[in-house]
Tab-separated table of C-alpha atoms in Angstrom:
chain	number	residue	atom	x	y	z
Y	1	MET	CA	62.203	10.892	164.140
Y	2	ARG	CA	62.894	14.171	162.319
Y	3	LEU	CA	66.047	12.667	160.749
Y	4	ALA	CA	64.075	9.640	159.539
Y	5	ILE	CA	61.448	11.883	157.909
Y	6	VAL	CA	64.153	13.961	156.220
Y	7	ALA	CA	65.841	10.815	154.909
Y	8	LEU	CA	62.533	9.480	153.606
Y	9	LEU	CA	61.725	12.751	151.843
Y	10	SER	CA	65.215	12.863	150.314
Y	11	SER	CA	64.734	9.349	148.918
Y	12	ILE	CA	61.381	10.279	147.409
Y	13	ILE	CA	62.877	13.374	145.760
Y	14	LEU	CA	65.794	11.403	144.311
Y	15	LEU	CA	63.510	8.719	142.897
Y	16	SER	CA	61.305	11.356	141.295
Y	17	LEU	CA	64.185	13.040	139.443
Y	18	PRO	CA	64.119	12.470	135.630
Y	19	GLY	CA	65.983	9.342	134.573
Y	20	ASN	CA	66.498	7.895	138.059
Y	21	SER	CA	63.590	5.453	137.791
Y	22	ALA	CA	64.943	4.157	134.453
Y	23	LEU	CA	68.456	3.800	135.829
Y	24	SER	CA	67.165	1.884	138.840
Y	25	GLN	CA	65.533	-0.735	136.611
Y	26	PRO	CA	67.588	-3.826	135.729
Y	27	LEU	CA	68.979	-3.667	132.203
Y	28	GLN	CA	67.654	-6.120	129.620
Y	29	LYS	CA	70.434	-8.211	128.111
Y	30	VAL	CA	70.645	-8.262	124.312
Y	31	THR	CA	73.056	-10.197	122.118
Y	32	LEU	CA	74.176	-8.640	118.851
Y	33	SER	CA	76.575	-9.997	116.248
Y	34	TYR	CA	79.108	-8.239	114.056
Y	35	SER	CA	81.469	-9.750	111.495
Y	36	SER	CA	84.285	-7.226	111.196
Y	37	SER	CA	86.237	-5.065	113.625
Y	38	GLY	CA	86.579	-2.459	110.869
Y	39	ILE	CA	84.341	0.557	110.513
Y	40	THR	CA	81.331	-1.315	109.103
Y	41	SER	CA	79.838	-2.149	112.526
Y	42	ILE	CA	80.820	1.117	114.192
Y	43	GLU	CA	77.287	2.115	115.214
Y	44	PHE	CA	77.002	-0.791	117.671
Y	45	PHE	CA	80.299	0.214	119.265
Y	46	ILE	CA	79.308	3.867	119.498
Y	47	ALA	CA	76.000	2.909	121.108
Y	48	LYS	CA	77.858	0.843	123.697
Y	49	GLU	CA	80.665	3.349	124.332
Y	50	LYS	CA	78.309	6.330	124.658
Y	51	LYS	CA	75.774	4.331	126.720
Y	52	PHE	CA	72.970	4.778	124.198
Y	53	PHE	CA	71.991	1.147	124.801
Y	54	GLN	CA	71.872	1.816	128.525
Y	55	GLU	CA	69.638	4.855	127.971
Y	56	GLU	CA	67.159	2.457	126.380
Y	57	GLY	CA	67.374	0.020	129.289
Y	58	LEU	CA	69.583	-2.458	127.414
Y	59	GLU	CA	72.812	-4.244	128.280
Y	60	PRO	CA	74.501	-5.284	125.011
Y	61	LEU	CA	76.767	-8.240	124.424
Y	62	LEU	CA	78.561	-7.731	121.105
Y	63	ILE	CA	79.851	-10.976	119.629
Y	64	GLN	CA	82.063	-11.269	116.563
Y	65	MET	CA	81.035	-14.176	114.350
Y	66	SER	CA	80.800	-15.085	110.689
Y	67	ALA	CA	77.725	-13.951	108.794
Y	68	ASN	CA	76.516	-17.517	108.214
Y	69	THR	CA	76.784	-18.379	111.901
Y	70	ALA	CA	74.969	-15.157	112.814
Y	71	ILE	CA	72.136	-15.917	110.397
Y	72	ALA	CA	71.628	-19.369	111.922
Y	73	ALA	CA	71.647	-17.889	115.437
Y	74	GLY	CA	69.260	-15.123	114.379
Y	75	VAL	CA	66.788	-17.613	112.944
Y	76	THR	CA	66.783	-19.732	116.122
Y	77	GLY	CA	66.514	-16.679	118.390
Y	78	GLU	CA	69.921	-17.139	120.012
Y	79	LEU	CA	70.803	-13.654	118.773
Y	80	THR	CA	68.687	-10.591	119.413
Y	81	GLY	CA	69.958	-9.008	116.216
Y	82	LEU	CA	72.688	-9.242	113.601
Y	83	SER	CA	74.564	-6.561	111.714
Y	84	SER	CA	75.670	-8.589	108.656
Y	85	ILE	CA	72.577	-7.732	106.684
Y	86	GLY	CA	74.115	-8.303	103.236
Y	87	SER	CA	74.287	-12.028	103.934
Y	88	ALA	CA	70.981	-11.881	105.835
Y	89	ILE	CA	69.221	-10.457	102.770
Y	90	ARG	CA	70.365	-13.407	100.694
Y	91	ALA	CA	69.201	-15.786	103.402
Y	92	ILE	CA	65.793	-14.062	103.422
Y	93	GLN	CA	65.554	-14.527	99.659
Y	94	ARG	CA	66.100	-18.237	100.268
Y	95	GLY	CA	63.299	-18.315	102.854
Y	96	ALA	CA	65.002	-17.465	106.173
Y	97	PRO	CA	62.495	-15.880	108.625
Y	98	LEU	CA	64.422	-12.639	109.136
Y	99	ARG	CA	63.735	-8.985	108.359
Y	100	VAL	CA	66.087	-6.040	107.871
Y	101	VAL	CA	64.792	-3.185	110.045
Y	102	SER	CA	67.639	-0.688	109.569
Y	103	VAL	CA	70.472	-0.083	107.108
Y	104	SER	CA	73.773	1.532	108.093
Y	105	LEU	CA	75.701	1.275	104.832
Y	106	ARG	CA	74.186	1.957	101.419
Y	107	ARG	CA	77.425	1.733	99.416
Y	108	PRO	CA	80.224	-0.879	99.540
Y	109	ILE	CA	83.255	0.349	101.490
Y	110	PHE	CA	85.807	-2.101	100.132
Y	111	TRP	CA	89.088	-1.445	98.339
Y	112	LEU	CA	90.829	-4.121	96.270
Y	113	VAL	CA	94.341	-4.514	97.686
Y	114	SER	CA	97.159	-6.671	96.349
Y	115	ARG	CA	100.687	-7.483	97.381
Y	116	PRO	CA	103.364	-5.006	96.138
Y	117	GLU	CA	104.478	-7.150	93.200
Y	118	TYR	CA	101.027	-7.114	91.553
Y	119	LYS	CA	100.463	-3.731	89.911
Y	120	THR	CA	97.209	-4.362	88.018
Y	121	ILE	CA	94.160	-6.565	88.349
Y	122	LYS	CA	95.251	-8.614	85.321
Y	123	ASP	CA	98.476	-9.468	87.203
Y	124	LEU	CA	96.308	-11.415	89.664
Y	125	LYS	CA	95.464	-14.255	87.274
Y	126	GLY	CA	96.128	-17.578	89.003
Y	127	LYS	CA	96.442	-15.945	92.445
Y	128	VAL	CA	94.480	-16.433	95.681
Y	129	LEU	CA	91.719	-14.127	96.910
Y	130	ALA	CA	90.765	-14.005	100.603
Y	131	THR	CA	87.246	-13.247	101.793
Y	132	ALA	CA	85.190	-13.751	104.931
Y	133	THR	CA	82.135	-15.480	103.441
Y	134	ILE	CA	81.541	-16.850	99.955
Y	135	GLY	CA	78.768	-14.756	98.458
Y	136	GLY	CA	78.917	-12.140	101.216
Y	137	SER	CA	79.245	-8.376	100.774
Y	138	GLN	CA	83.056	-8.444	100.809
Y	139	HIS	CA	83.207	-11.260	98.258
Y	140	THR	CA	80.655	-9.530	96.013
Y	141	ALA	CA	82.706	-6.313	96.052
Y	142	ALA	CA	85.925	-8.181	95.219
Y	143	LYS	CA	84.308	-10.030	92.331
Y	144	LYS	CA	82.841	-6.816	90.923
Y	145	MET	CA	86.189	-5.009	90.943
Y	146	ILE	CA	88.064	-8.001	89.534
Y	147	SER	CA	85.502	-8.347	86.729
Y	148	LEU	CA	85.817	-4.661	85.864
Y	149	GLY	CA	89.592	-5.175	85.731
Y	150	GLY	CA	89.288	-7.782	82.999
Y	151	LEU	CA	89.439	-11.113	84.858
Y	152	ASP	CA	86.819	-13.735	85.662
Y	153	PRO	CA	86.927	-13.974	89.487
Y	154	ASP	CA	85.462	-17.486	89.466
Y	155	LYS	CA	87.823	-18.920	86.853
Y	156	ASP	CA	90.986	-16.819	87.020
Y	157	LEU	CA	91.471	-16.754	90.805
Y	158	THR	CA	91.147	-19.188	93.688
Y	159	THR	CA	89.004	-17.916	96.560
Y	160	ILE	CA	89.438	-19.030	100.165
Y	161	ALA	CA	86.959	-18.044	102.867
Y	162	GLY	CA	87.416	-17.506	106.571
Y	163	GLY	CA	88.461	-14.923	109.103
Y	164	GLU	CA	87.989	-11.175	108.987
Y	165	GLU	CA	89.771	-8.363	107.180
Y	166	ALA	CA	92.615	-7.971	109.678
Y	167	ARG	CA	93.515	-11.626	109.103
Y	168	HIS	CA	93.243	-11.178	105.342
Y	169	LEU	CA	95.782	-8.374	105.517
Y	170	GLN	CA	98.156	-10.553	107.527
Y	171	ALA	CA	97.629	-13.387	105.035
Y	172	MET	CA	98.730	-11.033	102.258
Y	173	VAL	CA	101.768	-9.971	104.271
Y	174	SER	CA	102.793	-13.629	104.629
Y	175	ASN	CA	101.939	-14.297	100.950
Y	176	THR	CA	99.393	-16.984	101.870
Y	177	VAL	CA	96.995	-14.980	99.693
Y	178	GLN	CA	97.785	-12.247	97.190
Y	179	VAL	CA	94.635	-10.111	97.081
Y	180	ALA	CA	91.626	-9.147	99.189
Y	181	ALA	CA	88.866	-6.559	99.287
Y	182	ILE	CA	89.300	-4.777	102.613
Y	183	SER	CA	87.893	-1.690	104.287
Y	184	PRO	CA	89.458	1.015	106.463
Y	185	PRO	CA	91.613	1.005	108.488
Y	186	TRP	CA	93.107	-2.163	107.014
Y	187	VAL	CA	93.342	-0.736	103.493
Y	188	LEU	CA	95.321	2.239	104.830
Y	189	LEU	CA	97.630	-0.007	106.862
Y	190	ALA	CA	98.195	-2.117	103.754
Y	191	ARG	CA	99.037	0.980	101.708
Y	192	ASP	CA	101.178	2.861	104.227
Y	193	LYS	CA	102.824	0.203	106.384
Y	194	TYR	CA	103.185	-2.700	103.958
Y	195	LYS	CA	103.419	-0.698	100.697
Y	196	MET	CA	100.734	-2.765	99.025
Y	197	ASN	CA	98.825	-1.645	95.950
Y	198	VAL	CA	95.282	-0.308	96.100
Y	199	LEU	CA	93.953	-1.362	92.698
Y	200	ASP	CA	90.344	-0.150	92.880
Y	201	ASN	CA	87.502	0.788	95.199
Y	202	ALA	CA	83.883	-0.305	95.133
Y	203	VAL	CA	82.261	2.752	96.729
Y	204	ASP	CA	81.109	4.270	93.458
Y	205	LYS	CA	80.454	1.007	91.624
Y	206	TYR	CA	77.006	-0.062	92.864
Y	207	ALA	CA	74.509	0.146	95.703
Y	208	SER	CA	75.308	-2.224	98.563
Y	209	ILE	CA	73.138	-2.833	101.588
Y	210	GLN	CA	76.095	-3.962	103.625
Y	211	ASN	CA	75.457	-3.428	107.313
Y	212	GLY	CA	72.646	-2.506	109.691
Y	213	LEU	CA	70.245	-4.477	111.857
Y	214	ALA	CA	68.286	-7.623	111.030
Y	215	VAL	CA	66.036	-9.484	113.462
Y	216	GLY	CA	63.942	-12.628	113.420
Y	217	VAL	CA	60.380	-12.276	112.150
Y	218	LYS	CA	59.177	-13.861	115.381
Y	219	MET	CA	61.008	-11.268	117.473
Y	220	LEU	CA	59.665	-8.446	115.328
Y	221	GLN	CA	56.133	-9.724	115.880
Y	222	GLU	CA	56.375	-10.707	119.548
Y	223	LYS	CA	58.847	-8.123	120.921
Y	224	PRO	CA	58.391	-4.935	118.900
Y	225	ASP	CA	59.228	-2.749	121.913
Y	226	LEU	CA	62.633	-4.411	122.223
Y	227	VAL	CA	63.352	-3.952	118.518
Y	228	LYS	CA	62.405	-0.291	118.817
Y	229	LYS	CA	64.806	0.183	121.732
Y	230	LEU	CA	67.603	-1.291	119.629
Y	231	LEU	CA	66.720	1.051	116.795
Y	232	ARG	CA	66.690	4.077	119.099
Y	233	ALA	CA	70.176	3.250	120.397
Y	234	LYS	CA	71.407	2.657	116.853
Y	235	ALA	CA	69.857	5.909	115.566
Y	236	LYS	CA	71.536	7.916	118.337
Y	237	ALA	CA	74.844	6.284	117.387
Y	238	ALA	CA	74.341	7.104	113.699
Y	239	ARG	CA	73.665	10.729	114.564
Y	240	TYR	CA	76.799	10.838	116.739
Y	241	PHE	CA	78.891	9.317	113.933
Y	242	GLU	CA	77.609	11.904	111.466
Y	243	SER	CA	78.252	14.934	113.665
Y	244	ASN	CA	81.464	14.286	115.608
Y	245	GLU	CA	84.495	13.934	113.341
Y	246	ARG	CA	87.161	14.627	115.962
Y	247	GLU	CA	85.616	12.436	118.665
Y	248	MET	CA	85.017	9.627	116.163
Y	249	SER	CA	88.611	9.768	114.944
Y	250	GLU	CA	89.877	9.457	118.514
Y	251	MET	CA	87.462	6.614	119.261
Y	252	LEU	CA	88.432	4.703	116.107
Y	253	ALA	CA	92.143	5.182	116.801
Y	254	LYS	CA	91.635	3.708	120.265
Y	255	MET	CA	89.539	0.790	118.947
Y	256	TRP	CA	92.037	-0.115	116.250
Y	257	ASN	CA	95.186	0.751	118.202
Y	258	THR	CA	96.279	3.026	115.390
Y	259	ASP	CA	97.153	6.701	114.998
Y	260	VAL	CA	94.543	9.442	114.771
Y	261	PRO	CA	95.433	10.524	111.187
Y	262	THR	CA	94.734	6.967	109.946
Y	263	ALA	CA	91.470	6.890	111.876
Y	264	LEU	CA	90.506	10.316	110.515
Y	265	GLU	CA	91.186	9.282	106.913
Y	266	SER	CA	89.168	6.095	107.497
Y	267	TYR	CA	86.287	8.156	108.807
Y	268	ARG	CA	86.339	10.599	105.891
Y	269	LEU	CA	86.659	7.845	103.270
Y	270	THR	CA	83.667	5.914	104.546
Y	271	LYS	CA	81.306	8.577	105.898
Y	272	PRO	CA	79.503	9.175	102.549
Y	273	ALA	CA	78.550	5.485	102.392
Y	274	PHE	CA	76.597	5.593	105.655
Y	275	THR	CA	72.918	6.385	105.908
Y	276	VAL	CA	71.984	8.958	108.533
Y	277	ASN	CA	68.380	7.824	108.945
Y	278	GLY	CA	68.824	4.061	108.531
Y	279	ILE	CA	66.798	3.948	105.298
Y	280	PRO	CA	68.325	3.840	101.788
Y	281	SER	CA	66.450	5.238	98.814
Y	282	ASP	CA	63.934	3.069	96.948
Y	283	GLU	CA	66.267	3.126	93.938
Y	284	GLU	CA	69.189	1.800	96.010
Y	285	LEU	CA	67.059	-1.013	97.424
Y	286	LYS	CA	65.813	-2.040	93.991
Y	287	GLU	CA	69.308	-1.866	92.473
Y	288	TYR	CA	70.733	-4.025	95.235
Y	289	LEU	CA	67.977	-6.656	95.032
Y	290	ALA	CA	68.294	-6.776	91.233
Y	291	LEU	CA	72.037	-7.462	91.590
Y	292	ASP	CA	71.299	-10.144	94.177
Y	293	ALA	CA	68.758	-11.765	91.861
Y	294	GLN	CA	71.468	-12.103	89.192
Y	295	ILE	CA	73.947	-13.593	91.650
Y	296	LEU	CA	71.397	-16.018	93.105
Y	297	LYS	CA	69.993	-16.790	89.632
Y	298	LEU	CA	66.453	-15.869	90.651
Y	299	ALA	CA	63.756	-15.552	87.998
Y	300	ALA	CA	62.985	-12.032	89.240
Y	301	PRO	CA	64.144	-9.742	92.062
Y	302	VAL	CA	62.401	-10.193	95.390
Y	303	PRO	CA	60.192	-7.190	96.281
Y	304	PRO	CA	61.712	-4.920	98.954
Y	305	SER	CA	58.688	-5.463	101.232
Y	306	ALA	CA	59.633	-9.140	101.564
Y	307	VAL	CA	63.089	-8.227	102.877
Y	308	PHE	CA	62.879	-4.837	104.601
Y	309	ASP	CA	60.546	-3.409	107.235
Y	310	PHE	CA	61.392	0.197	108.067
Y	311	THR	CA	58.154	0.920	109.966
Y	312	MET	CA	59.844	1.192	113.354
Y	313	GLN	CA	62.881	2.997	111.964
Y	314	ARG	CA	60.567	5.702	110.616
Y	315	GLU	CA	58.863	5.972	114.015
Y	316	VAL	CA	62.225	6.300	115.773
Y	317	ASN	CA	63.422	8.908	113.275
Y	318	LYS	CA	60.298	10.975	113.918
Y	319	GLU	CA	60.703	10.709	117.684
Y	320	LEU	CA	64.383	11.703	117.577
Y	321	GLY	CA	64.025	14.347	114.884
Y	322	VAL	CA	66.187	12.454	112.395
Y	323	ARG	CA	65.573	13.216	108.728
């Protein structure tokens, strides 16, 4: 009898300890898309690796898919959220019922890379450009750099779409394509392993709302608590990314199966392009939407309030002490 009472009391004490009740609850499954295995979607991977999703009671399934496929799945509710917000923003401007609730990247982290025999952008006339999605963030960056180099990307090059950046690098190695806009670590592998030419970078060229979290309007309205949990996990990951250079370099090296120096250089090259609080400046939002309006041939830029809703991100930042 005494042993039974002791056992019962021990169970009560264990259940009352902080965090045990949350851990005993079944995790809610969430499905999130990403388009590239490069550094652009790193926050989702940090949140999974460091169990930030689990701390919020979530069990994530990260699925790599093209931006267009992700947008369709986000609209129908098959996806809980999608990270390819550059393409999502354009879909919203065409009427898709989505909203961007957090932004990870506020600058484009693409470098224009060509095969060794092409030394300048003008050498690329008549060649083939690889990109993931026509009109996506990668394609936009490539076109901008090619235009600044003196060529018309629509008339002077042939563009083929499909696959992600790792495949684009391999396509350049095999000479199936001759140029692509790629991000770290692929740009560093192209430079160091395959002796390709890095012709330009887009980081300082324009504002680019490239990656983050977009959700369906219906989900935002009907499941705000779930969206907030996603944002909390993402915000913790962003803070970890900002503050842990050595650990991030080791994690990236493991993810990409590359050496730590390459991962470290990738981290340092791209870190300035990331937001810490998930919210770009008003000027960056307006600049990006104005550029999109030109590309989409809209009469006027869409107002930021029709595309972005940072209400919950601000709440999460306040709760976590993120500025």
